Short mmCIF file of C-alpha atoms in Angstrom, two decimals:
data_model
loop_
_atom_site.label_atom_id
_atom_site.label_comp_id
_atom_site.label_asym_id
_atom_site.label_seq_id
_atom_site.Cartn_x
_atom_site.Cartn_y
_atom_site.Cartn_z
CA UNK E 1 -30.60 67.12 -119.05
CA UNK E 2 -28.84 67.42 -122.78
CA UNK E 3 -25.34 67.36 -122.91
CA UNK E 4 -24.67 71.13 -123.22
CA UNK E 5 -26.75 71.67 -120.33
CA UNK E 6 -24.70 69.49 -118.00
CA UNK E 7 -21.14 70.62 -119.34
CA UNK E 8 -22.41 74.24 -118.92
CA UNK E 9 -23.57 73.21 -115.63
CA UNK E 10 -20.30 71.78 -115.00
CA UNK E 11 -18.57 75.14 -116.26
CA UNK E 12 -20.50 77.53 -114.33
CA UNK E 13 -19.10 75.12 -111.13
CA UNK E 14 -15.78 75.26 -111.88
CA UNK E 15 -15.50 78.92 -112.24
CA UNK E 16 -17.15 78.69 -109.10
CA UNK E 17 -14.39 77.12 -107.75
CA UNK E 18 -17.18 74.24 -106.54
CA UNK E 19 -16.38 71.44 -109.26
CA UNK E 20 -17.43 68.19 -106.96
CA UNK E 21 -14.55 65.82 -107.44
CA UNK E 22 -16.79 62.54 -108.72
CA UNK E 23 -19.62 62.68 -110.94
CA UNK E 24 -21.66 59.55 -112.00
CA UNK E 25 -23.20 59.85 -115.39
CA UNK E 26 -26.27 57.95 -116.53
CA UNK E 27 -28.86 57.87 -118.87
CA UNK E 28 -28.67 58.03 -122.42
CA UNK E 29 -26.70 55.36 -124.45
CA UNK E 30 -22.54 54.59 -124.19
CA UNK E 31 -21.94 56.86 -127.07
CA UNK E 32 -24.23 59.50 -125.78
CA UNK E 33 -21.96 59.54 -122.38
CA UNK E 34 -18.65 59.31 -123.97
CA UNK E 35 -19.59 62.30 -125.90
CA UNK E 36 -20.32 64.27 -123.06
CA UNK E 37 -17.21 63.03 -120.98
CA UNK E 38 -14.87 64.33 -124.34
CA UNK E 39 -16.69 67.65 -123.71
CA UNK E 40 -16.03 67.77 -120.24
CA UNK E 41 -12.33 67.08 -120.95
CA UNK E 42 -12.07 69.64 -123.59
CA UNK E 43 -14.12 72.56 -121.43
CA UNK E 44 -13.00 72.00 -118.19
CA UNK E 45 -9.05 70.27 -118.57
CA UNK E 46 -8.29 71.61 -122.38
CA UNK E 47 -7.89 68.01 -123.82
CA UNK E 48 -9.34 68.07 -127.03
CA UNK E 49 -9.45 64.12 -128.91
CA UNK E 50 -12.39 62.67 -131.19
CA UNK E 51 -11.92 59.42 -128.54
CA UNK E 52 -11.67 58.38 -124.81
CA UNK E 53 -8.74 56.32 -126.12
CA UNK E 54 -7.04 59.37 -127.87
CA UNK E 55 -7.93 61.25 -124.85
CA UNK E 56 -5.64 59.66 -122.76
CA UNK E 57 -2.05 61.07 -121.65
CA UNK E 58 -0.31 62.67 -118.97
CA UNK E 59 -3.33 64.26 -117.09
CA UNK E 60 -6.94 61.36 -118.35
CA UNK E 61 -6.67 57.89 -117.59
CA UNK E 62 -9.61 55.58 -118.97
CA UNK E 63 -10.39 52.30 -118.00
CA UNK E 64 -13.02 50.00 -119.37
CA UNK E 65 -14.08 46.40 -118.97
CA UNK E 66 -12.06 43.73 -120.29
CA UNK E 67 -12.55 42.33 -123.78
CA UNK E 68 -13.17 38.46 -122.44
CA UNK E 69 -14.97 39.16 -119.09
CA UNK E 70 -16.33 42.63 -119.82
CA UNK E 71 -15.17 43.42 -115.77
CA UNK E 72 -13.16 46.10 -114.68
CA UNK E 73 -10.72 44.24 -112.18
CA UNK E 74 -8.75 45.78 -109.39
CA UNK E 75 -4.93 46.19 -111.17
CA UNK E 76 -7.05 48.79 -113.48
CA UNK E 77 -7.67 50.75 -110.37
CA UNK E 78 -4.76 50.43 -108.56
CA UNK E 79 -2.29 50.51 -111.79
CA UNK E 80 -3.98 53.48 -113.35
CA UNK E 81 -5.92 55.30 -111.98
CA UNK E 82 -4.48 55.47 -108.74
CA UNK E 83 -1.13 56.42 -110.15
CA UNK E 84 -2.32 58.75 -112.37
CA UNK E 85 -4.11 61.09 -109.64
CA UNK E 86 -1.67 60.97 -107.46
CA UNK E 87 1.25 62.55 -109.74
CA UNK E 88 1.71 66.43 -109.02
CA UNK E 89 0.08 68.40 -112.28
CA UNK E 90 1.35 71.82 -111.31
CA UNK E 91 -2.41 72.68 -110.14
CA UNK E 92 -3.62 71.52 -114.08
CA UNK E 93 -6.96 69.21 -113.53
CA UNK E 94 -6.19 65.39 -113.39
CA UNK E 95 -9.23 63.41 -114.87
CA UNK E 96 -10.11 59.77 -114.24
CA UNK E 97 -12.79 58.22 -116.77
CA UNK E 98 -14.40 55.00 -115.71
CA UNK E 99 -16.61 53.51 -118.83
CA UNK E 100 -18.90 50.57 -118.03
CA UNK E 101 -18.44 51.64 -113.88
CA UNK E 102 -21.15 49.52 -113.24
CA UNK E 103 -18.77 46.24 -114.53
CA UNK E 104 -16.51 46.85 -111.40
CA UNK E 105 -15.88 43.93 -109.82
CA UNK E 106 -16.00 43.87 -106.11
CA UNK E 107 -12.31 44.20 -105.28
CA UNK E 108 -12.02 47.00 -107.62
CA UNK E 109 -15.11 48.81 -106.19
CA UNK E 110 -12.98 49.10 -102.59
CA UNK E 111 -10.50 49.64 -103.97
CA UNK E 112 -11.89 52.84 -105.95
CA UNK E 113 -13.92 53.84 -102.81
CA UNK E 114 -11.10 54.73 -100.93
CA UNK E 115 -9.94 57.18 -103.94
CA UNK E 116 -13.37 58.56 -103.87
CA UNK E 117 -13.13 58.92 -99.93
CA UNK E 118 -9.63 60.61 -99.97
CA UNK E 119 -9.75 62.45 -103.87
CA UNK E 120 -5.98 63.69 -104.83
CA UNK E 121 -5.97 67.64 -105.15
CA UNK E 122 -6.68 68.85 -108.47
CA UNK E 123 -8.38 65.31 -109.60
CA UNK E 124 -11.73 65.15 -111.33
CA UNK E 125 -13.54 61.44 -111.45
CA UNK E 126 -15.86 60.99 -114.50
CA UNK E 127 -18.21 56.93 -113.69
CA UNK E 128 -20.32 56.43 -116.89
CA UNK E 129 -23.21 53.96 -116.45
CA UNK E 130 -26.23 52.65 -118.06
CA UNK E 131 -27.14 50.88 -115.11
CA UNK E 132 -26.25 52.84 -111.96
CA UNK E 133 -27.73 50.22 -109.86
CA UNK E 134 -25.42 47.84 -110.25
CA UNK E 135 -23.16 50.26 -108.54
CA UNK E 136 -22.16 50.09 -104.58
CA UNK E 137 -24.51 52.06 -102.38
CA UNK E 138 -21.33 53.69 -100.74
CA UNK E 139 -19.91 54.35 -104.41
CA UNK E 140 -23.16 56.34 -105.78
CA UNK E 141 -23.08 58.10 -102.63
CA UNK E 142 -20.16 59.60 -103.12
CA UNK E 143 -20.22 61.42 -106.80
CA UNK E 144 -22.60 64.10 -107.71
CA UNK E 145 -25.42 62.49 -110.42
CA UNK E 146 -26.23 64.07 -113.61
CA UNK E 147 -28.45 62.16 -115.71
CA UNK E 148 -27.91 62.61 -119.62
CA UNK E 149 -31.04 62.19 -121.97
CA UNK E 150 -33.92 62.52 -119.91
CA UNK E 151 -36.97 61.76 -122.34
CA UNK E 152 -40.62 61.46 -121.64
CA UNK E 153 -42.42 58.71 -119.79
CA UNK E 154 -43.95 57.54 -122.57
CA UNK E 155 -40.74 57.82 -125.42
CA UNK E 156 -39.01 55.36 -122.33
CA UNK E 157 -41.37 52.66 -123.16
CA UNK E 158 -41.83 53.30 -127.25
CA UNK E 159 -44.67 53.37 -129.65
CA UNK E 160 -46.44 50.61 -126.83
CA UNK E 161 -46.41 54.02 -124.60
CA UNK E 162 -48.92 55.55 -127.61
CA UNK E 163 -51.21 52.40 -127.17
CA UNK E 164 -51.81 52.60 -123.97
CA UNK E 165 -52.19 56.02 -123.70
CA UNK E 166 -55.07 55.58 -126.22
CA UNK E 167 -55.91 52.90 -124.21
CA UNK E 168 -56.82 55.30 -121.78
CA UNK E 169 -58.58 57.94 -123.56
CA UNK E 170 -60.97 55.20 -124.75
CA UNK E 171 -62.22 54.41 -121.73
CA UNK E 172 -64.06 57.90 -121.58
CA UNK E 173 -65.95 58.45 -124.79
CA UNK E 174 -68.05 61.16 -125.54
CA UNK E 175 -71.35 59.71 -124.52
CA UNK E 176 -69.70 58.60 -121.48
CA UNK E 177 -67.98 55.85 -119.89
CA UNK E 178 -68.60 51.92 -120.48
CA UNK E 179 -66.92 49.45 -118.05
CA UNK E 180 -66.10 47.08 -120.17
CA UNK E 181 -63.80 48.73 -121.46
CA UNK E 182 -61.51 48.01 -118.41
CA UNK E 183 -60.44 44.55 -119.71
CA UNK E 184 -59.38 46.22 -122.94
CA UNK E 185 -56.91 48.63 -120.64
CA UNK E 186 -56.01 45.52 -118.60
CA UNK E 187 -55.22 43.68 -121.83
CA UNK E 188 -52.69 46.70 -123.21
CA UNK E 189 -50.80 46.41 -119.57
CA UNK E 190 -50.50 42.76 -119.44
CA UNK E 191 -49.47 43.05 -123.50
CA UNK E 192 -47.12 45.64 -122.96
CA UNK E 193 -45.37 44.44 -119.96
CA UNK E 194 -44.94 40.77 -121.49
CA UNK E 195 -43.56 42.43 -124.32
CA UNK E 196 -41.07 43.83 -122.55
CA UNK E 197 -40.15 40.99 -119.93
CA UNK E 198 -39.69 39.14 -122.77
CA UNK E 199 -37.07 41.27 -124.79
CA UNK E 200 -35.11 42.10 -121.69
CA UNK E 201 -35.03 38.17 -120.87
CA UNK E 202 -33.79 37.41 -125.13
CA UNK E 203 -31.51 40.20 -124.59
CA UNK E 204 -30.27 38.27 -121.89
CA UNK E 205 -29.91 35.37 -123.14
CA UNK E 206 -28.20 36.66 -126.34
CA UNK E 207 -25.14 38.19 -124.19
CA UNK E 208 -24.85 34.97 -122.05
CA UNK E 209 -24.81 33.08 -124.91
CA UNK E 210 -21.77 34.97 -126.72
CA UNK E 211 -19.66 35.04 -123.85
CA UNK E 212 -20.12 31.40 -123.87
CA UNK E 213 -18.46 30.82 -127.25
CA UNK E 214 -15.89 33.25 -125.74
CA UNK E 215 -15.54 31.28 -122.85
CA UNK E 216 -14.80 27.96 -124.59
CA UNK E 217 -11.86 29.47 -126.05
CA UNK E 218 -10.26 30.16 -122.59
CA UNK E 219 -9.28 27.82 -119.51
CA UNK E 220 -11.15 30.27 -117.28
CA UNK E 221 -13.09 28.74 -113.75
CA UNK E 222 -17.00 28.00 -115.03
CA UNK E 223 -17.84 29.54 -111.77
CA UNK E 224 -17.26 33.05 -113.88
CA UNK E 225 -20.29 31.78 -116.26
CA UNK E 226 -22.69 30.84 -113.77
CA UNK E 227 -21.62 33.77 -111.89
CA UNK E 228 -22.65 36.04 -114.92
CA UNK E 229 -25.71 34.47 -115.77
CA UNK E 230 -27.31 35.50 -112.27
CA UNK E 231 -26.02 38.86 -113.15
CA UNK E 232 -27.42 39.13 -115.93
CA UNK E 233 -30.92 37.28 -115.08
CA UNK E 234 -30.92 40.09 -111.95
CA UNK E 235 -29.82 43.03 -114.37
CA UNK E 236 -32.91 41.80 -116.63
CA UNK E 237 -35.56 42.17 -113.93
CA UNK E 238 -34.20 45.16 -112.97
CA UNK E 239 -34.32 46.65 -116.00
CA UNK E 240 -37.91 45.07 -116.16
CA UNK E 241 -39.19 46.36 -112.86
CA UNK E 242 -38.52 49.93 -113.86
CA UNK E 243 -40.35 50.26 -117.29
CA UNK E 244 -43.05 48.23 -115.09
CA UNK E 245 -42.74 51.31 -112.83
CA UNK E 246 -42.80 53.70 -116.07
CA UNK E 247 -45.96 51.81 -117.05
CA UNK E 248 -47.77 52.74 -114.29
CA UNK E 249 -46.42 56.14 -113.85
CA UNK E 250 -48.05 56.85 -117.37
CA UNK E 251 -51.37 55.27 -115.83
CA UNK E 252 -51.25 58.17 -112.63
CA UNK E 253 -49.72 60.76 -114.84
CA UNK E 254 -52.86 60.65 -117.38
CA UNK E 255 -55.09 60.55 -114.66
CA UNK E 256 -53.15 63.30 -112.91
CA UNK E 257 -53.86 65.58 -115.81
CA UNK E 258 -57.15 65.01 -116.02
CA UNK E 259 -57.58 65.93 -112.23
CA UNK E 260 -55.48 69.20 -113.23
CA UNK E 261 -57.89 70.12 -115.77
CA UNK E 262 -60.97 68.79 -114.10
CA UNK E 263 -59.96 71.62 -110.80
CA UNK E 264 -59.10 73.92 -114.16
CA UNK E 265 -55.35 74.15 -113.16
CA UNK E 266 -53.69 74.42 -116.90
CA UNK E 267 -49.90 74.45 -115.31
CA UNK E 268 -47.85 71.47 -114.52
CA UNK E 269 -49.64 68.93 -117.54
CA UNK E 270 -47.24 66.17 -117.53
CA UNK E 271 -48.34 64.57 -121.32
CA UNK E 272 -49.12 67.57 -123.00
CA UNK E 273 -49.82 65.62 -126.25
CA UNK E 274 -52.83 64.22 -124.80
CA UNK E 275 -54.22 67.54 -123.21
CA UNK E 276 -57.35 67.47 -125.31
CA UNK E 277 -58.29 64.24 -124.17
CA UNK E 278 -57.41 64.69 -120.32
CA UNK E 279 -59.36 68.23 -120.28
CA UNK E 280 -62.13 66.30 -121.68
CA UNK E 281 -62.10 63.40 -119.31
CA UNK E 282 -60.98 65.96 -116.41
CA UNK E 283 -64.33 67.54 -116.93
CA UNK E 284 -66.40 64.34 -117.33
CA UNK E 285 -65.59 62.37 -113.91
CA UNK E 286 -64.71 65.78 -112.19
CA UNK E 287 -62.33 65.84 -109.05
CA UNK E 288 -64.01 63.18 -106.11
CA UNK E 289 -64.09 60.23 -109.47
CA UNK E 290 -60.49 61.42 -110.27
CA UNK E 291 -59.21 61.19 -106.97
CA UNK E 292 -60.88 57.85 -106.25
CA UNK E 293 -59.63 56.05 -109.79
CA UNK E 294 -55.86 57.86 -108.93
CA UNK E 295 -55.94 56.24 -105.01
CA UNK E 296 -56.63 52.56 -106.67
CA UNK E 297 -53.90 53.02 -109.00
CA UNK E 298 -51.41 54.18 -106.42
CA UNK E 299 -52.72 51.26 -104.17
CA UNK E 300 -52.01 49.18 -106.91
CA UNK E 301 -48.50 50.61 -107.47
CA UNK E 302 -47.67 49.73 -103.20
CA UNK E 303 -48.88 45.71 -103.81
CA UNK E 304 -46.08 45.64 -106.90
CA UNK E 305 -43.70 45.97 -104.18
CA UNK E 306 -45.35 43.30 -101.74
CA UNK E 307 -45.09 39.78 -102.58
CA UNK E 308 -48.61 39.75 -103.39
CA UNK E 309 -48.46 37.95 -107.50
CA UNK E 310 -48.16 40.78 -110.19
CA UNK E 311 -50.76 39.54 -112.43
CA UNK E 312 -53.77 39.47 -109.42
CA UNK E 313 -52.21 43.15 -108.28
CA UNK E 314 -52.16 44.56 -111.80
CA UNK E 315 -56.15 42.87 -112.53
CA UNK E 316 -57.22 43.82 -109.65
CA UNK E 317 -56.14 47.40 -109.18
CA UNK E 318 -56.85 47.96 -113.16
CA UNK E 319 -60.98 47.12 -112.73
CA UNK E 320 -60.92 48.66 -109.16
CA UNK E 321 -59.43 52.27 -110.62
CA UNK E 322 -61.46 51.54 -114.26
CA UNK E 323 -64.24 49.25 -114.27
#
């Protein structure tokens, strides 16, 4: 959702008198959710500031990671924003912002879990996260999710996302369909998701690399280094793994359509964009084709998650759902 549709979906729960007492805010980029948490303070607590830093006072507390280890440490929890909730506000709202959440460290994760399992009256809880993964299982649990920015499958992955869905559409010409065409699809996958293994892993190896300069400068345990280079190795794969997942939900979504169309259902086209193309194909295969190419692809999508090796999974279940 956009940000005025969460903060008036926030608003109409308030005057509800059902405002949840921890949300978890994801999607979109760090400036994206700090915008909408400055809204939330001004609609819903009457704090108006052009920062989360100005924001703060008697009634918000913000913490964010440190500068040197970019962690959020346990004395931030238990030396503000424990304090903070806990004061009497004469029934005014009491807001807690974490930025970063998911750089908690594990200390400070307990010890914020037990806030989040006994919340002070009158206290509102604001986590922002670009990775809400990273996040305790008991943690996300606990606070009501409301994903900011929600864009299309194929705007997640870029101007790759327009390749391959032309990808697609050439594998049904007018005259009809040629096989061979398969190992050009196969090709765009492979491309595409190398592509973007490889700038998540550079990505990660940029950051790991400039907190090693910082590093140098301190007398810090190495333990913290190694330590964050596993994080960040695990963070990259994770990140990987789900536009690997967006990849192939592009793949069932296109044929999806065309199964619409092809059973002439015109509601619920997921890549609108390309409805000229999947009405086409829809009526070229026809349903019993469709529904056989969309079962291979959805097999292929279960051996990802197997140990079976991504490259054989991906070739195989490519020229099984397109050859």
């Amino acid at each position: 959702m956009d940000e005025a549709t969460a903060i008036d979906y926030l608003t109409r729960s308030a005057q509800r008198e059902r405002l949840g007492h921890a949300y978890l805010i994801t999607g979109g980029d760090s400036a994206g959710r700090a915008s909408f948490a400055l809204a939330a303070l001004r609609q819903l607590a009457g704090v108006a500031a052009a920062s989360l830093s100005e924001a703060e006072g008697d009634r918000v507390v913000v913490i964010r990671p440190g500068s040197l280890s970019r962690r959020i440490v346990v004395d931030q929890v238990r030396e503000k924003v424990e304090p903070r909730l806990q004061v009497a506000s004469g029934g005014k709202l009491k807001v807690a912002i974490i930025e970063e959440a998911d750089r908690l460290v594990p200390e400070a994760s307990n010890a914020f879990l037990k806030t989040l399992e006994e919340p002070p009256p009158d206290s509102l809880i604001f986590l922002l996260s670009g990775f809400p993964e990273q996040l305790l299982e008991t943690i996300r649990s606990r606070c009501i999710r409301l994903p900011l920015g929600i864009v299309s499958i194929a705007a997640r992955i870029g101007s790759e996302g327009e390749v391959l869905l032309k990808t697609l559409a050439n594998q049904f010409p007018e005259e009809g369909h040629n096989g061979s065409g398969a190992m050009r699809l196969l090709g765009t996958v492979n491309s595409l998701l190398r592509m973007v293994r490889d700038g998540f892993r550079e990505e990660s190896e940029a950051l790991l690399k400039g907190e090693r300069e910082t590093f140098r400068q301190t007398t810090e345990s190495g333990d913290w280094l190694k330590e964050r280079e596993q994080e960040l190795k695990a963070l990259a794969q994770a990140r990987y793994l789900a536009r690997r997942s967006d990849v192939m939900a592009i793949i069932l979504r296109w044929l999806g359509d065309c199964l619409l169309q092809a059973c002439g259902i015109d509601g619920g086209i997921a890549l609108a964009s390309e409805a000229s193309v999947t009405s086409r194909v829809g009526r070229l295969l026809g349903e019993e084709d469709l529904l056989r190419r969309i079962a291979c692809v959805e097999e292929l999508v279960d051996n990802l998650e197997t140990t079976v090796s991504e490259s054989l999974a991906i070739e195989v279940g490519i020229l099984n759902a397109f050859a």
